[in-house]
Short mmCIF file of C-alpha atoms and ligand atoms in Angstrom, two decimals:
data_model
loop_
_atom_site.label_atom_id
_atom_site.label_comp_id
_atom_site.label_asym_id
_atom_site.label_seq_id
_atom_site.Cartn_x
_atom_site.Cartn_y
_atom_site.Cartn_z
CA MET A 1 142.93 12.11 30.58
CA LEU A 2 140.29 12.79 28.48
CA GLU A 3 137.20 12.78 30.45
CA TRP A 4 137.21 16.10 31.81
CA LEU A 5 136.28 19.63 30.56
CA ILE A 6 132.79 18.03 29.56
CA PRO A 7 130.92 17.07 32.58
CA GLN A 8 129.49 13.22 32.51
CA GLU A 9 126.02 14.51 32.76
CA GLN A 10 126.16 16.94 29.84
CA MET A 11 127.57 13.95 27.71
CA ASP A 12 124.77 11.78 29.03
CA ALA A 13 122.37 14.47 27.79
CA LEU A 14 124.03 14.46 24.60
CA ARG A 15 123.81 11.12 24.13
CA THR A 16 120.17 11.00 24.74
CA ILE A 17 119.72 14.02 22.41
CA ILE A 18 121.54 12.29 19.24
CA ASN A 19 119.93 8.98 20.02
CA GLU A 20 116.42 10.23 20.12
CA ASN A 21 116.53 12.39 16.99
CA GLU A 22 117.33 11.81 13.38
CA LYS A 23 117.90 15.15 11.25
CA PHE A 24 120.80 17.49 12.42
CA VAL A 25 121.80 20.78 11.01
CA VAL A 26 125.47 22.07 12.46
CA VAL A 27 125.80 26.26 12.37
CA ALA A 28 128.87 28.00 12.70
CA HIS A 29 129.76 31.75 13.12
CA LYS A 30 129.89 34.39 10.13
CA ASN A 31 133.37 34.67 8.14
CA PRO A 32 133.75 30.96 9.54
CA ASP A 33 137.63 30.08 10.48
CA GLY A 34 139.49 26.95 10.33
CA ASP A 35 138.00 26.05 14.10
CA ALA A 36 134.56 26.97 13.05
CA VAL A 37 134.69 24.87 9.53
CA GLY A 38 136.84 21.97 11.04
CA SER A 39 134.61 21.47 14.07
CA SER A 40 131.27 21.84 12.02
CA LEU A 41 132.36 18.97 9.35
CA ALA A 42 133.69 16.80 11.90
CA MET A 43 130.40 16.87 13.98
CA MET A 44 128.57 16.31 10.41
CA LEU A 45 130.94 13.18 9.45
CA TYR A 46 130.17 11.84 12.79
CA LEU A 47 126.51 12.06 13.04
CA ARG A 48 126.54 10.67 9.38
CA SER A 49 128.57 7.72 10.52
CA ILE A 50 126.31 6.74 13.24
CA GLY A 51 123.51 6.88 10.62
CA LYS A 52 121.93 9.91 11.19
CA THR A 53 120.93 12.74 8.72
CA ALA A 54 123.47 15.81 9.16
CA ASN A 55 124.31 19.13 7.41
CA VAL A 56 126.49 22.17 7.69
CA VAL A 57 124.78 25.43 7.37
CA LEU A 58 127.04 28.56 7.17
CA PRO A 59 126.01 32.36 7.26
CA ASN A 60 128.72 33.13 4.72
CA SER A 61 131.30 31.21 2.44
CA TYR A 62 134.61 29.81 3.95
CA PRO A 63 137.86 30.95 3.26
CA GLU A 64 139.50 29.19 0.15
CA PHE A 65 142.43 27.54 1.66
CA LEU A 66 139.69 25.48 3.78
CA ALA A 67 138.38 24.48 0.37
CA TRP A 68 140.43 21.07 0.46
CA LEU A 69 138.51 19.84 3.70
CA PRO A 70 136.61 16.67 3.33
CA ALA A 71 132.90 17.50 2.49
CA ALA A 72 133.67 21.11 2.38
CA SER A 73 131.82 21.30 -0.94
CA GLU A 74 128.78 19.99 0.47
CA MET A 75 128.32 22.77 3.27
CA VAL A 76 125.39 25.07 2.42
CA VAL A 77 126.11 28.65 2.51
CA TYR A 78 122.93 31.17 3.45
CA GLU A 79 124.30 34.07 1.18
CA THR A 80 124.54 32.28 -1.68
CA ALA A 81 121.82 29.24 -1.15
CA GLU A 82 119.27 31.10 1.24
CA GLU A 83 116.24 28.68 0.49
CA HIS A 84 117.93 25.73 0.88
CA ALA A 85 119.52 26.95 3.94
CA ARG A 86 116.11 28.00 5.32
CA GLU A 87 114.83 24.57 4.76
CA LEU A 88 117.17 22.63 6.04
CA VAL A 89 117.43 24.68 9.38
CA ALA A 90 113.46 24.75 9.77
CA ALA A 91 113.36 20.85 8.84
CA ALA A 92 115.93 20.05 11.41
CA ASP A 93 115.37 18.03 14.73
CA VAL A 94 118.29 19.69 16.54
CA ILE A 95 120.67 22.25 15.70
CA PHE A 96 124.06 22.36 16.72
CA CYS A 97 125.65 25.49 17.52
CA LEU A 98 129.55 25.09 16.95
CA ASP A 99 132.40 27.80 18.03
CA PHE A 100 130.27 30.93 18.72
CA ASN A 101 128.26 31.84 22.07
CA SER A 102 125.55 34.07 20.95
CA ILE A 103 122.96 34.06 18.06
CA PRO A 104 124.05 37.45 16.62
CA ARG A 105 127.53 35.83 15.84
CA LEU A 106 125.23 33.86 12.92
CA GLY A 107 124.81 37.00 11.12
CA VAL A 108 122.49 36.70 8.34
CA LEU A 109 121.81 33.05 9.48
CA GLY A 110 120.72 34.49 13.01
CA ASP A 111 117.00 35.07 12.42
CA ALA A 112 116.17 31.54 10.78
CA VAL A 113 117.94 29.77 13.78
CA ALA A 114 116.37 31.65 16.14
CA ALA A 115 112.80 31.06 14.68
CA ALA A 116 113.47 27.37 14.10
CA SER A 117 111.45 25.00 16.64
CA ALA A 118 114.47 22.94 17.18
CA PRO A 119 115.97 22.66 20.20
CA LYS A 120 119.94 24.20 20.13
CA VAL A 121 122.83 22.42 21.23
CA LEU A 122 125.76 24.73 21.89
CA ILE A 123 129.60 23.11 21.59
CA ASP A 124 131.90 25.94 21.87
CA HIS A 125 134.91 27.67 23.61
CA HIS A 126 134.06 31.36 23.90
CA LEU A 127 133.73 32.86 27.31
CA HIS A 128 130.12 33.60 28.75
CA PRO A 129 127.63 31.64 26.43
CA GLU A 130 124.15 33.12 25.92
CA ASP A 131 121.32 31.28 27.48
CA ALA A 132 119.51 30.22 24.49
CA PHE A 133 120.51 26.72 24.25
CA LEU A 134 118.93 23.40 25.40
CA LEU A 135 122.30 21.91 26.38
CA SER A 136 125.55 24.27 26.35
CA LEU A 137 128.83 22.27 26.26
CA SER A 138 130.75 25.31 26.84
CA ALA A 139 134.50 25.10 27.94
CA PRO A 140 136.41 28.08 27.59
CA GLU A 141 139.61 26.00 28.72
CA ALA A 142 139.54 24.07 25.39
CA CYS A 143 142.01 25.44 22.67
CA SER A 144 139.40 24.88 20.06
CA THR A 145 135.77 23.93 19.58
CA SER A 146 137.57 21.13 17.50
CA GLU A 147 139.03 19.96 20.36
CA LEU A 148 135.59 19.55 21.94
CA VAL A 149 134.38 17.92 18.97
CA PHE A 150 136.92 15.31 19.27
CA ARG A 151 135.92 14.97 23.06
CA VAL A 152 132.47 14.19 21.89
CA ILE A 153 133.36 11.72 19.71
CA TYR A 154 136.03 10.00 21.82
CA ARG A 155 133.41 10.00 24.89
CA LEU A 156 130.36 9.01 22.76
CA SER A 157 131.76 6.13 20.60
CA GLY A 158 135.48 5.62 21.38
CA ALA A 159 138.78 6.48 19.37
CA GLY A 160 137.77 3.95 17.05
CA ALA A 161 134.77 5.95 15.69
CA LEU A 162 137.04 8.59 14.44
CA SER A 163 137.55 8.38 10.49
CA GLN A 164 140.93 9.94 8.92
CA HIS A 165 138.24 12.40 7.50
CA MET A 166 137.10 13.62 11.10
CA ALA A 167 140.46 13.87 12.10
CA GLN A 168 141.58 16.04 9.22
CA ALA A 169 139.14 18.54 10.03
CA ILE A 170 139.70 18.53 13.55
CA TYR A 171 143.22 18.90 13.56
CA THR A 172 142.86 21.79 11.07
CA GLY A 173 140.55 23.46 13.86
CA MET A 174 142.92 22.70 16.44
CA MET A 175 146.16 23.87 14.27
CA THR A 176 144.38 27.24 13.20
CA ASP A 177 142.82 28.10 16.45
CA THR A 178 146.32 27.66 18.36
CA GLY A 179 148.35 29.64 15.35
CA SER A 180 150.31 26.20 14.76
CA PHE A 181 150.08 25.40 18.52
CA ALA A 182 151.85 28.64 19.57
CA TYR A 183 149.25 29.94 22.01
CA ALA A 184 146.39 28.50 24.20
CA SER A 185 147.94 25.28 23.95
CA ASN A 186 150.01 24.50 26.75
CA ARG A 187 148.16 21.28 28.06
CA LYS A 188 149.19 17.87 27.99
CA ASP A 189 145.89 16.19 26.73
CA ILE A 190 145.85 18.50 23.52
CA TYR A 191 149.17 16.16 22.34
CA LEU A 192 147.27 13.28 23.54
CA ILE A 193 144.39 14.11 21.29
CA VAL A 194 146.71 14.83 18.55
CA ALA A 195 148.38 11.53 18.89
CA GLU A 196 145.03 10.28 18.24
CA LEU A 197 144.16 12.07 15.33
CA ILE A 198 147.56 11.14 13.83
CA ALA A 199 147.03 7.54 14.57
CA THR A 200 144.03 7.48 11.85
CA GLY A 201 146.81 8.04 9.32
CA ILE A 202 146.48 12.11 8.75
CA ASP A 203 149.46 13.82 7.44
CA LYS A 204 149.78 16.68 9.55
CA ASP A 205 152.63 18.21 7.95
CA LEU A 206 150.58 18.11 4.56
CA ILE A 207 147.38 19.80 6.59
CA TYR A 208 150.01 22.84 7.63
CA ARG A 209 151.15 23.46 3.96
CA LYS A 210 147.24 23.18 2.41
CA VAL A 211 146.52 25.80 5.17
CA PHE A 212 149.26 27.96 5.10
CA TYR A 213 151.53 27.62 2.11
CA ASN A 214 148.74 28.43 0.00
CA TYR A 215 148.85 32.28 -0.57
CA SER A 216 147.96 33.98 -3.73
CA THR A 217 150.09 36.38 -5.45
CA SER A 218 147.70 39.22 -4.27
CA ARG A 219 148.17 38.09 -0.80
CA LEU A 220 152.18 38.34 -0.82
CA ARG A 221 152.39 41.45 -2.29
CA LEU A 222 149.54 42.64 -0.03
CA MET A 223 152.00 41.59 2.86
CA GLY A 224 154.84 43.50 1.51
CA TYR A 225 152.68 46.53 1.12
CA VAL A 226 151.12 46.26 5.07
CA LEU A 227 154.58 45.80 6.32
CA TYR A 228 156.68 48.72 4.56
CA SER A 229 153.81 51.14 4.30
CA LYS A 230 150.73 50.55 6.52
CA LEU A 231 152.13 48.93 9.80
CA LYS A 232 152.49 51.95 12.69
CA PHE A 233 154.17 51.15 16.00
CA TYR A 234 153.31 52.51 19.28
CA PRO A 235 156.15 52.24 21.79
CA LYS A 236 154.56 53.92 24.35
CA SER A 237 151.79 51.54 24.53
CA ASN A 238 153.49 48.37 22.94
CA ALA A 239 150.87 48.34 20.21
CA ALA A 240 150.81 48.30 16.80
CA LEU A 241 147.96 49.05 14.12
CA ILE A 242 147.14 48.02 10.53
CA THR A 243 144.73 49.59 8.41
CA LEU A 244 143.49 48.92 5.02
CA THR A 245 140.89 50.94 3.32
CA HIS A 246 138.35 49.41 0.69
CA ASP A 247 140.16 51.49 -1.87
CA GLU A 248 143.39 49.47 -0.80
CA LEU A 249 141.83 46.29 -0.65
CA MET A 250 140.57 46.88 -4.43
CA ARG A 251 143.81 47.97 -5.69
CA PHE A 252 145.40 44.63 -4.32
CA ASN A 253 142.75 42.50 -5.86
CA VAL A 254 142.28 41.31 -2.19
CA SER A 255 139.79 38.25 -1.70
CA LYS A 256 138.42 36.69 1.56
CA GLY A 257 141.11 35.04 3.20
CA ASP A 258 144.19 37.33 1.94
CA THR A 259 143.97 39.41 4.85
CA GLU A 260 144.08 36.34 7.34
CA GLY A 261 146.86 36.34 9.96
CA LEU A 262 148.19 39.89 8.98
CA VAL A 263 147.16 41.05 12.41
CA ASN A 264 149.62 38.40 13.92
CA MET A 265 152.66 39.78 12.29
CA PRO A 266 153.64 42.78 14.38
CA LEU A 267 153.58 40.84 17.60
CA GLN A 268 156.58 39.44 16.11
CA LYS A 269 158.50 42.90 16.78
CA LYS A 270 160.28 42.57 20.42
CA GLY A 271 158.12 44.18 22.99
CA VAL A 272 154.60 44.36 20.97
CA ARG A 273 152.10 42.85 23.22
CA PHE A 274 148.74 44.14 21.43
CA SER A 275 148.13 44.34 17.56
CA CYS A 276 145.00 46.04 15.94
CA PHE A 277 143.95 45.18 12.23
CA LEU A 278 141.28 47.76 10.84
CA ARG A 279 139.75 46.49 7.30
CA GLU A 280 137.15 48.47 5.75
CA GLU A 281 135.35 45.35 4.11
CA LEU A 282 132.73 47.79 2.41
CA PRO A 283 132.63 51.53 2.53
CA GLY A 284 131.67 52.43 6.07
CA LYS A 285 132.07 48.90 7.50
CA ILE A 286 134.96 48.22 9.12
CA ASN A 287 136.31 44.72 10.45
CA VAL A 288 138.16 44.96 13.74
CA SER A 289 140.86 42.17 14.48
CA LEU A 290 142.36 42.41 17.73
CA ARG A 291 145.39 39.93 19.02
CA SER A 292 147.36 40.37 22.24
CA VAL A 293 150.09 38.26 23.90
CA GLY A 294 150.45 37.10 27.65
CA ASP A 295 147.85 38.50 30.28
CA PHE A 296 146.58 41.52 28.02
CA PRO A 297 142.70 40.95 27.47
CA CYS A 298 142.09 42.46 24.05
CA ASN A 299 138.70 40.70 24.41
CA THR A 300 137.91 43.53 27.02
CA LEU A 301 139.09 46.22 24.84
CA ALA A 302 137.02 44.71 22.08
CA ALA A 303 133.71 44.86 24.13
CA GLU A 304 134.60 48.13 25.28
CA PHE A 305 135.64 50.20 22.24
CA PHE A 306 134.10 47.85 19.15
CA GLY A 307 131.14 46.28 20.18
CA GLY A 308 132.77 42.62 19.96
CA GLY A 309 134.76 40.36 22.24
CA GLY A 310 136.11 36.88 21.93
CA HIS A 311 139.29 35.28 23.45
CA LYS A 312 141.68 36.99 25.69
CA ASN A 313 144.58 37.05 22.98
CA ALA A 314 142.36 36.92 19.72
CA SER A 315 139.15 38.94 19.76
CA GLY A 316 137.23 41.58 17.22
CA GLY A 317 134.53 43.52 16.63
CA GLU A 318 133.04 46.17 14.03
CA VAL A 319 132.73 49.95 13.29
CA HIS A 320 129.74 51.16 11.27
CA ASP A 321 131.61 54.65 10.28
CA THR A 322 134.78 55.86 8.70
CA MET A 323 138.48 54.73 9.21
CA GLU A 324 139.12 57.96 10.86
CA VAL A 325 136.46 57.28 13.23
CA ALA A 326 137.86 53.42 13.66
CA VAL A 327 141.35 54.69 14.11
CA ASP A 328 140.22 57.41 16.65
CA LYS A 329 138.62 54.54 18.85
CA PHE A 330 141.93 52.55 18.45
CA LEU A 331 144.00 55.70 19.76
CA LYS A 332 141.36 56.38 22.79
CA ALA A 333 141.78 52.39 23.64
CA LEU A 334 145.38 52.76 23.86
CA ASN A 335 144.98 55.86 26.03
CA ALA A 336 142.69 53.95 28.24
CA TYR A 337 144.37 50.60 28.51
CA ARG A 338 148.16 52.08 28.72
CA LYS A 339 148.70 51.27 32.21
CA GLU A 340 148.03 47.38 31.28
CA LEU A 341 150.04 47.56 28.03
CA THR A 342 153.07 48.89 29.75
CA ALA A 343 152.87 47.05 33.30
CA GLU A 344 156.30 45.05 34.12
P1 LIG B 401 139.30 37.21 13.74
O1 LIG B 401 140.30 38.46 14.19
O2 LIG B 401 139.75 35.86 13.29
O3 LIG B 401 138.37 37.58 12.57
O4 LIG B 401 138.53 36.90 15.00
C1 LIG B 401 139.08 36.14 16.15
C2 LIG B 401 138.33 36.05 17.38
O5 LIG B 401 137.49 37.24 17.74
C3 LIG B 401 137.03 35.28 16.76
O6 LIG B 401 137.22 33.72 16.82
C4 LIG B 401 135.98 35.64 17.62
O7 LIG B 401 135.93 34.95 18.69
C5 LIG B 401 136.25 36.97 17.81
N1 LIG B 401 135.40 38.05 17.33
C6 LIG B 401 135.67 38.71 15.80
N2 LIG B 401 134.71 39.51 15.70
C7 LIG B 401 133.74 39.44 16.52
C8 LIG B 401 132.55 40.23 16.69
O8 LIG B 401 132.18 41.22 16.37
N3 LIG B 401 131.99 39.99 17.99
C9 LIG B 401 132.41 38.95 18.92
N4 LIG B 401 131.73 39.06 19.92
N5 LIG B 401 133.29 38.30 18.54
C10 LIG B 401 134.22 38.49 17.64
MN1 LIG B 402 137.24 28.66 18.01
#
């Protein structure tokens, strides 16, 4: 049941790479989410459990709601510890690249990883991985990279090799990347994996509360403001838009993570199929988050209008310009995709 998704030849190649090397670094994409952090920590813990030296290096910091994860504080963040991060990457025998499909997704960490002599092994569930990896375990059918890390551990060492700490990290990644098993999670084996994770003694209800019932006051106030004043519906396109300028983010004292998940809220309105959230991180730098339901591929729209990509139902990109320009791009995208957005 759990033998598919990663072909046996790839598992054999991975086993050889792990057996023949000692020092491993695990890297994940910038603005790391629950899956990037969960899969990376689980991989690091597994490698350590079999006697290897392993570290996680991230381009920038992880959201506060993931800080409770086992060994989270041991992750080295390039933005705050550049020298240490560079040393680890340069000294690695092998670099595991988790939850992204192209080196530019590493942001500031990209140059160091590209320049490293170590071979790179990809474990990821995004479409169309770049050709930069010695071994590419790419499975877009997987609900999350964390699911793939489970499969790797299970097939290399069996269910007995899974510690409770690894299971907590893997469950967090699977839960966050599926909206708590609301999408991309309609496969029987996902629940066989969850059963194995629970068998290690994890408390999945507690993990849910730690991740989702963890809002700050500013986050709750911001939600009220966004829903009341900033959310616009476009009924002729079954679409919705939220914008937040840099000034607004400052006014609500918004910290990293406070805006996480806001983009999903408009999808709760009957009929809405596509939601866009434009967040002006810095004046002139706008982060684009897109979500869709059903067959509408928001990653195609992300690539065409926002220089980005991602999954069919969750994607993103960037606009290096004013909010007005970003909103204009959104409106042009609605025009271009009106037929798909309103198809019966
Ligand atoms: P989020 O809205 O949570 O920031 O991002 C959702 C998904 O969109 C990510 O998991 C990632 O797959 C994709 N994504 C977000 N930003 C970018 C981007 O700038 N470029 C690409 N290629 N994908 C992105
Ligand atoms: Mn993911």
